[in-house]
PDB file of C-alpha atoms in Angstrom:
ATOM      1  CA  GLY A 247      -4.994 -64.544 -41.385  1.00 54.00           C
ATOM      2  CA  THR A 248      -7.452 -62.900 -43.747  1.00 63.00           C
ATOM      3  CA  ILE A 249      -9.265 -61.096 -40.940  1.00 64.00           C
ATOM      4  CA  ARG A 250      -5.954 -59.933 -39.454  1.00 64.00           C
ATOM      5  CA  ASN A 251      -4.924 -58.546 -42.866  1.00 63.00           C
ATOM      6  CA  LYS A 252      -8.215 -56.656 -43.148  1.00 69.00           C
ATOM      7  CA  ILE A 253      -7.701 -55.132 -39.696  1.00 65.00           C
ATOM      8  CA  ILE A 254      -4.151 -54.094 -40.638  1.00 63.00           C
ATOM      9  CA  ALA A 255      -5.554 -52.550 -43.846  1.00 71.00           C
ATOM     10  CA  GLY A 256      -7.751 -50.306 -41.679  1.00 73.00           C
ATOM     11  CA  TYR A 257     -11.135 -51.977 -41.690  1.00 76.00           C
ATOM     12  CA  LYS A 258     -13.088 -51.948 -38.438  1.00 84.00           C
ATOM     13  CA  LYS A 259     -13.940 -55.273 -36.836  1.00 83.00           C
ATOM     14  CA  SER A 260     -17.648 -54.519 -37.145  1.00 86.00           C
ATOM     15  CA  GLN A 261     -17.224 -53.915 -40.892  1.00 87.00           C
ATOM     16  CA  ILE A 262     -15.402 -57.221 -41.244  1.00 86.00           C
ATOM     17  CA  TYR A 263     -18.102 -59.146 -39.356  1.00 88.00           C
ATOM     18  CA  LEU A 264     -20.916 -57.479 -41.317  1.00 90.00           C
ATOM     19  CA  SER A 265     -19.106 -58.207 -44.598  1.00 88.00           C
ATOM     20  CA  LEU A 266     -18.928 -61.882 -43.595  1.00 87.00           C
ATOM     21  CA  CYS A 267     -22.689 -61.767 -42.971  1.00 91.00           C
ATOM     22  CA  LEU A 268     -23.297 -60.074 -46.330  1.00 92.00           C
ATOM     23  CA  ILE A 269     -21.210 -62.651 -48.191  1.00 91.00           C
ATOM     24  CA  GLY A 270     -23.070 -65.428 -46.361  1.00 90.00           C
ATOM     25  CA  LEU A 271     -26.427 -63.913 -47.343  1.00 92.00           C
ATOM     26  CA  ILE A 272     -25.383 -63.568 -50.998  1.00 94.00           C
ATOM     27  CA  PHE A 273     -24.313 -67.212 -50.987  1.00 92.00           C
ATOM     28  CA  THR A 274     -27.606 -68.205 -49.314  1.00 89.00           C
ATOM     29  CA  LEU A 275     -29.674 -66.276 -51.867  1.00 91.00           C
ATOM     30  CA  SER A 276     -27.704 -67.838 -54.720  1.00 94.00           C
ATOM     31  CA  ILE A 277     -28.336 -71.337 -53.408  1.00 91.00           C
ATOM     32  CA  MET A 278     -32.042 -70.606 -52.827  1.00 87.00           C
ATOM     33  CA  ILE A 279     -32.534 -69.186 -56.343  1.00 90.00           C
ATOM     34  CA  LEU A 280     -30.811 -72.208 -57.855  1.00 93.00           C
ATOM     35  CA  TYR A 281     -32.798 -74.638 -55.686  1.00 88.00           C
ATOM     36  CA  VAL A 282     -36.184 -73.019 -56.357  1.00 84.00           C
ATOM     37  CA  GLY A 283     -35.463 -72.754 -60.076  1.00 88.00           C
ATOM     38  CA  ILE A 284     -34.439 -76.388 -60.439  1.00 92.00           C
ATOM     39  CA  SER A 285     -37.264 -77.675 -58.217  1.00 84.00           C
ATOM     40  CA  THR A 286     -39.922 -75.641 -60.002  1.00 80.00           C
ATOM     41  CA  GLY A 287     -38.581 -76.594 -63.414  1.00 86.00           C
ATOM     42  CA  LEU A 288     -38.468 -80.309 -62.625  1.00 88.00           C
ATOM     43  CA  ALA A 289     -41.885 -80.281 -60.957  1.00 80.00           C
ATOM     44  CA  THR A 290     -43.396 -78.489 -63.944  1.00 80.00           C
ATOM     45  CA  LEU A 291     -41.876 -81.003 -66.358  1.00 86.00           C
ATOM     46  CA  ILE A 292     -42.982 -84.001 -64.329  1.00 86.00           C
ATOM     47  CA  GLY A 293     -46.536 -83.101 -63.420  1.00 77.00           C
ATOM     48  CA  GLY A 294     -47.266 -79.411 -63.446  1.00 70.00           C
ATOM     49  CA  PHE A 295     -48.986 -77.464 -60.697  1.00 64.00           C
ATOM     50  CA  ASN A 296     -52.483 -77.006 -59.366  1.00 63.00           C
ATOM     51  CA  THR A 297     -52.884 -73.354 -60.295  1.00 62.00           C
ATOM     52  CA  GLU A 298     -55.701 -72.739 -57.807  1.00 62.00           C
ATOM     53  CA  VAL A 299     -53.868 -73.719 -54.620  1.00 59.00           C
ATOM     54  CA  LEU A 300     -50.147 -73.995 -55.157  1.00 69.00           C
ATOM     55  CA  PRO A 301     -48.865 -70.558 -56.276  1.00 72.00           C
ATOM     56  CA  LYS A 302     -49.794 -68.991 -52.912  1.00 77.00           C
ATOM     57  CA  PHE A 303     -48.322 -71.956 -51.034  1.00 77.00           C
ATOM     58  CA  ILE A 304     -45.126 -71.945 -53.103  1.00 78.00           C
ATOM     59  CA  TRP A 305     -44.259 -68.290 -52.588  1.00 84.00           C
ATOM     60  CA  GLU A 306     -45.150 -68.463 -48.872  1.00 87.00           C
ATOM     61  CA  TYR A 307     -43.073 -71.610 -48.407  1.00 84.00           C
ATOM     62  CA  VAL A 308     -40.120 -70.087 -50.306  1.00 86.00           C
ATOM     63  CA  ALA A 309     -40.332 -66.924 -48.170  1.00 91.00           C
ATOM     64  CA  ILE A 310     -40.333 -68.999 -44.964  1.00 91.00           C
ATOM     65  CA  ALA A 311     -37.474 -71.174 -46.248  1.00 89.00           C
ATOM     66  CA  LEU A 312     -35.468 -68.073 -47.213  1.00 91.00           C
ATOM     67  CA  SER A 313     -35.907 -66.494 -43.780  1.00 94.00           C
ATOM     68  CA  SER A 314     -34.886 -69.823 -42.209  1.00 94.00           C
ATOM     69  CA  TYR A 315     -31.769 -69.961 -44.367  1.00 93.00           C
ATOM     70  CA  ILE A 316     -30.934 -66.393 -43.366  1.00 94.00           C
ATOM     71  CA  PHE A 317     -31.134 -67.521 -39.731  1.00 96.00           C
ATOM     72  CA  ILE A 318     -28.907 -70.524 -40.454  1.00 94.00           C
ATOM     73  CA  THR A 319     -26.370 -68.213 -42.118  1.00 94.00           C
ATOM     74  CA  ALA A 320     -26.375 -65.843 -39.133  1.00 95.00           C
ATOM     75  CA  LEU A 321     -26.051 -68.807 -36.754  1.00 95.00           C
ATOM     76  CA  ALA A 322     -23.159 -70.303 -38.739  1.00 92.00           C
ATOM     77  CA  ILE A 323     -21.211 -67.037 -38.822  1.00 91.00           C
ATOM     78  CA  PHE A 324     -21.880 -66.385 -35.131  1.00 93.00           C
ATOM     79  CA  VAL A 325     -20.773 -69.861 -34.033  1.00 94.00           C
ATOM     80  CA  ALA A 326     -17.738 -69.797 -36.340  1.00 89.00           C
ATOM     81  CA  MET A 327     -16.736 -66.462 -34.816  1.00 87.00           C
ATOM     82  CA  LEU A 328     -17.132 -67.835 -31.284  1.00 90.00           C
ATOM     83  CA  VAL A 329     -15.204 -71.017 -32.004  1.00 90.00           C
ATOM     84  CA  ARG A 330     -12.808 -69.134 -34.351  1.00 81.00           C
ATOM     85  CA  ALA A 331     -13.104 -71.773 -37.066  1.00 74.00           C
ATOM     86  CA  ILE A 332     -15.961 -73.042 -39.212  1.00 71.00           C
ATOM     87  CA  GLY A 333     -14.574 -76.592 -38.960  1.00 78.00           C
ATOM     88  CA  GLY A 334     -14.805 -76.593 -35.177  1.00 82.00           C
ATOM     89  CA  GLY A 335     -18.180 -74.881 -35.204  1.00 87.00           C
ATOM     90  CA  LEU A 336     -19.757 -77.170 -37.794  1.00 90.00           C
ATOM     91  CA  PRO A 337     -20.912 -79.866 -35.320  1.00 93.00           C
ATOM     92  CA  ILE A 338     -22.436 -77.183 -33.080  1.00 93.00           C
ATOM     93  CA  ILE A 339     -24.255 -75.622 -36.034  1.00 93.00           C
ATOM     94  CA  ILE A 340     -25.561 -78.944 -37.370  1.00 93.00           C
ATOM     95  CA  ILE A 341     -26.729 -80.153 -33.957  1.00 95.00           C
ATOM     96  CA  SER A 342     -28.456 -76.801 -33.300  1.00 94.00           C
ATOM     97  CA  ILE A 343     -30.275 -76.902 -36.638  1.00 94.00           C
ATOM     98  CA  LEU A 344     -31.335 -80.517 -36.128  1.00 94.00           C
ATOM     99  CA  PHE A 345     -32.545 -79.841 -32.583  1.00 94.00           C
ATOM    100  CA  LEU A 346     -34.561 -76.742 -33.547  1.00 93.00           C
ATOM    101  CA  THR A 347     -36.128 -78.467 -36.563  1.00 91.00           C
ATOM    102  CA  MET A 348     -36.868 -81.729 -34.769  1.00 91.00           C
ATOM    103  CA  PHE A 349     -38.422 -79.847 -31.858  1.00 90.00           C
ATOM    104  CA  GLY A 350     -40.858 -78.241 -34.317  1.00 86.00           C
ATOM    105  CA  THR A 351     -41.631 -81.616 -35.873  1.00 84.00           C
ATOM    106  CA  ILE A 352     -42.179 -83.448 -32.590  1.00 86.00           C
ATOM    107  CA  HIS A 353     -44.151 -80.661 -30.906  1.00 84.00           C
ATOM    108  CA  SER A 354     -46.440 -80.088 -33.893  1.00 82.00           C
ATOM    109  CA  MET A 355     -47.093 -83.825 -34.112  1.00 79.00           C
ATOM    110  CA  ALA A 356     -47.873 -84.007 -30.393  1.00 81.00           C
ATOM    111  CA  THR A 357     -50.296 -81.064 -30.482  1.00 79.00           C
ATOM    112  CA  ALA A 358     -52.046 -81.824 -33.799  1.00 75.00           C
ATOM    113  CA  GLU A 359     -55.824 -82.266 -33.816  1.00 73.00           C
ATOM    114  CA  PHE A 360     -57.998 -84.474 -36.008  1.00 67.00           C
ATOM    115  CA  ASP A 361     -60.887 -82.823 -37.853  1.00 68.00           C
ATOM    116  CA  PRO A 362     -63.657 -85.432 -38.303  1.00 69.00           C
ATOM    117  CA  VAL A 363     -65.420 -83.339 -40.960  1.00 72.00           C
ATOM    118  CA  THR A 364     -62.499 -83.159 -43.411  1.00 64.00           C
ATOM    119  CA  TYR A 365     -60.711 -86.292 -42.185  1.00 61.00           C
ATOM    120  CA  GLN A 366     -57.503 -84.285 -41.845  1.00 63.00           C
ATOM    121  CA  THR A 367     -55.144 -83.796 -38.976  1.00 62.00           C
ATOM    122  CA  ILE A 368     -54.464 -80.109 -38.492  1.00 68.00           C
ATOM    123  CA  THR A 369     -51.425 -78.702 -36.761  1.00 71.00           C
ATOM    124  CA  LYS A 370     -52.204 -76.187 -34.034  1.00 76.00           C
ATOM    125  CA  ASN A 371     -50.803 -72.690 -33.820  1.00 81.00           C
ATOM    126  CA  THR A 372     -48.582 -72.215 -30.793  1.00 83.00           C
ATOM    127  CA  PRO A 373     -46.525 -69.317 -29.392  1.00 87.00           C
ATOM    128  CA  LEU A 374     -43.466 -71.565 -29.731  1.00 88.00           C
ATOM    129  CA  MET A 375     -43.630 -70.805 -33.464  1.00 88.00           C
ATOM    130  CA  PHE A 376     -42.434 -67.280 -32.651  1.00 91.00           C
ATOM    131  CA  ILE A 377     -39.704 -68.464 -30.250  1.00 93.00           C
ATOM    132  CA  ASN A 378     -38.120 -71.303 -32.230  1.00 92.00           C
ATOM    133  CA  PRO A 379     -36.804 -69.932 -35.557  1.00 94.00           C
ATOM    134  CA  LEU A 380     -37.059 -73.320 -37.299  1.00 91.00           C
ATOM    135  CA  TYR A 381     -40.354 -74.486 -35.757  1.00 89.00           C
ATOM    136  CA  VAL A 382     -42.463 -73.819 -38.851  1.00 87.00           C
ATOM    137  CA  ILE A 383     -40.014 -75.573 -41.180  1.00 86.00           C
ATOM    138  CA  GLY A 384     -39.977 -78.547 -38.793  1.00 83.00           C
ATOM    139  CA  SER A 385     -43.765 -78.632 -38.580  1.00 82.00           C
ATOM    140  CA  PHE A 386     -44.047 -78.710 -42.392  1.00 76.00           C
ATOM    141  CA  SER A 387     -42.171 -81.985 -42.451  1.00 68.00           C
ATOM    142  CA  ILE A 388     -44.964 -83.659 -40.513  1.00 64.00           C
ATOM    143  CA  SER A 389     -47.919 -81.717 -41.988  1.00 59.00           C
ATOM    144  CA  SER A 390     -47.760 -83.665 -45.246  1.00 56.00           C
ATOM    145  CA  LEU A 391     -48.093 -86.912 -43.315  1.00 54.00           C
ATOM    146  CA  LEU A 392     -50.996 -85.522 -41.300  1.00 54.00           C
ATOM    147  CA  GLY A 393     -53.007 -84.481 -44.362  1.00 53.00           C
ATOM    148  CA  ASP A 394     -52.483 -80.730 -43.911  1.00 54.00           C
ATOM    149  CA  LEU A 395     -50.390 -80.408 -47.080  1.00 58.00           C
ATOM    150  CA  PHE A 396     -50.317 -77.199 -49.134  1.00 62.00           C
ATOM    151  CA  THR A 397     -51.823 -74.961 -46.477  1.00 72.00           C
ATOM    152  CA  ILE A 398     -50.053 -72.248 -44.550  1.00 79.00           C
ATOM    153  CA  ASN A 399     -52.217 -70.141 -42.271  1.00 81.00           C
ATOM    154  CA  ASN A 400     -51.368 -66.521 -41.456  1.00 87.00           C
ATOM    155  CA  TYR A 401     -50.023 -67.400 -38.003  1.00 87.00           C
ATOM    156  CA  GLN A 402     -47.596 -69.940 -39.449  1.00 87.00           C
ATOM    157  CA  PHE A 403     -46.572 -67.575 -42.228  1.00 90.00           C
ATOM    158  CA  LEU A 404     -45.888 -64.626 -39.916  1.00 93.00           C
ATOM    159  CA  SER A 405     -44.056 -66.722 -37.336  1.00 93.00           C
ATOM    160  CA  GLY A 406     -42.075 -68.439 -40.092  1.00 91.00           C
ATOM    161  CA  LEU A 407     -40.874 -65.028 -41.295  1.00 95.00           C
ATOM    162  CA  ILE A 408     -40.581 -62.994 -38.094  1.00 95.00           C
ATOM    163  CA  SER A 409     -38.883 -65.488 -35.772  1.00 96.00           C
ATOM    164  CA  PRO A 410     -35.915 -66.439 -38.013  1.00 96.00           C
ATOM    165  CA  ILE A 411     -35.311 -62.825 -39.069  1.00 97.00           C
ATOM    166  CA  ALA A 412     -35.514 -61.581 -35.458  1.00 97.00           C
ATOM    167  CA  TRP A 413     -33.056 -64.266 -34.308  1.00 97.00           C
ATOM    168  CA  SER A 414     -30.779 -63.402 -37.243  1.00 96.00           C
ATOM    169  CA  ILE A 415     -30.705 -59.775 -36.145  1.00 97.00           C
ATOM    170  CA  VAL A 416     -30.001 -60.775 -32.526  1.00 97.00           C
ATOM    171  CA  LEU A 417     -27.162 -63.105 -33.564  1.00 96.00           C
ATOM    172  CA  THR A 418     -25.662 -60.480 -35.878  1.00 96.00           C
ATOM    173  CA  VAL A 419     -25.738 -57.746 -33.226  1.00 96.00           C
ATOM    174  CA  LEU A 420     -24.273 -60.112 -30.611  1.00 96.00           C
ATOM    175  CA  GLY A 421     -21.655 -61.236 -33.125  1.00 94.00           C
ATOM    176  CA  VAL A 422     -20.582 -57.663 -33.866  1.00 93.00           C
ATOM    177  CA  LEU A 423     -20.411 -56.816 -30.157  1.00 94.00           C
ATOM    178  CA  ILE A 424     -18.387 -59.904 -29.272  1.00 92.00           C
ATOM    179  CA  PHE A 425     -16.123 -59.674 -32.331  1.00 89.00           C
ATOM    180  CA  ASN A 426     -15.329 -56.004 -31.554  1.00 87.00           C
ATOM    181  CA  LYS A 427     -14.091 -56.972 -28.088  1.00 87.00           C
ATOM    182  CA  ARG A 428     -12.082 -60.017 -29.209  1.00 80.00           C
ATOM    183  CA  ASP A 429      -8.389 -60.025 -29.769  1.00 73.00           C
ATOM    184  CA  VAL A 430      -7.546 -61.230 -33.263  1.00 66.00           C
ATOM    185  CA  LYS A 431      -4.401 -63.332 -33.059  1.00 61.00           C
TER     186      LYS A 431
END
């Protein structure tokens, strides 16, 4: 009903879809700021930070997480528009996120290599990092177990930023195109 009222008020369908995306991004940024603030505050109170290694890792990880959340927002709005209800689209969104993340976890674990000099298992860079928007986030979940904690190489960082943002743009453009052609009943 809200979308129908906006169309009657004279807004274009593309403006309505893009406003939904903007509201989703504002909500995502709000949640991320709150999460990072609370996590950093609690971690500082509990044990502090290693100032030599962690600041670079923290801002890179937050940037990758933010771009991943932007992708999740674009995916959620796109699927909700296709299904015409967020309630009906929720299982599709959750299963998609779990599949994309778990694929990154399983593949990075399967392709990891052991370095006998440092006694660490190092995850390999793969082109799949640029295809799967949640690959890097999924591979981080296993990197702490493999001894590769607190390191993000340039390949991981770039793929963790570029892939989710590129997929977000694709989903938004497709969403606008499909929503413009749909009949709003």
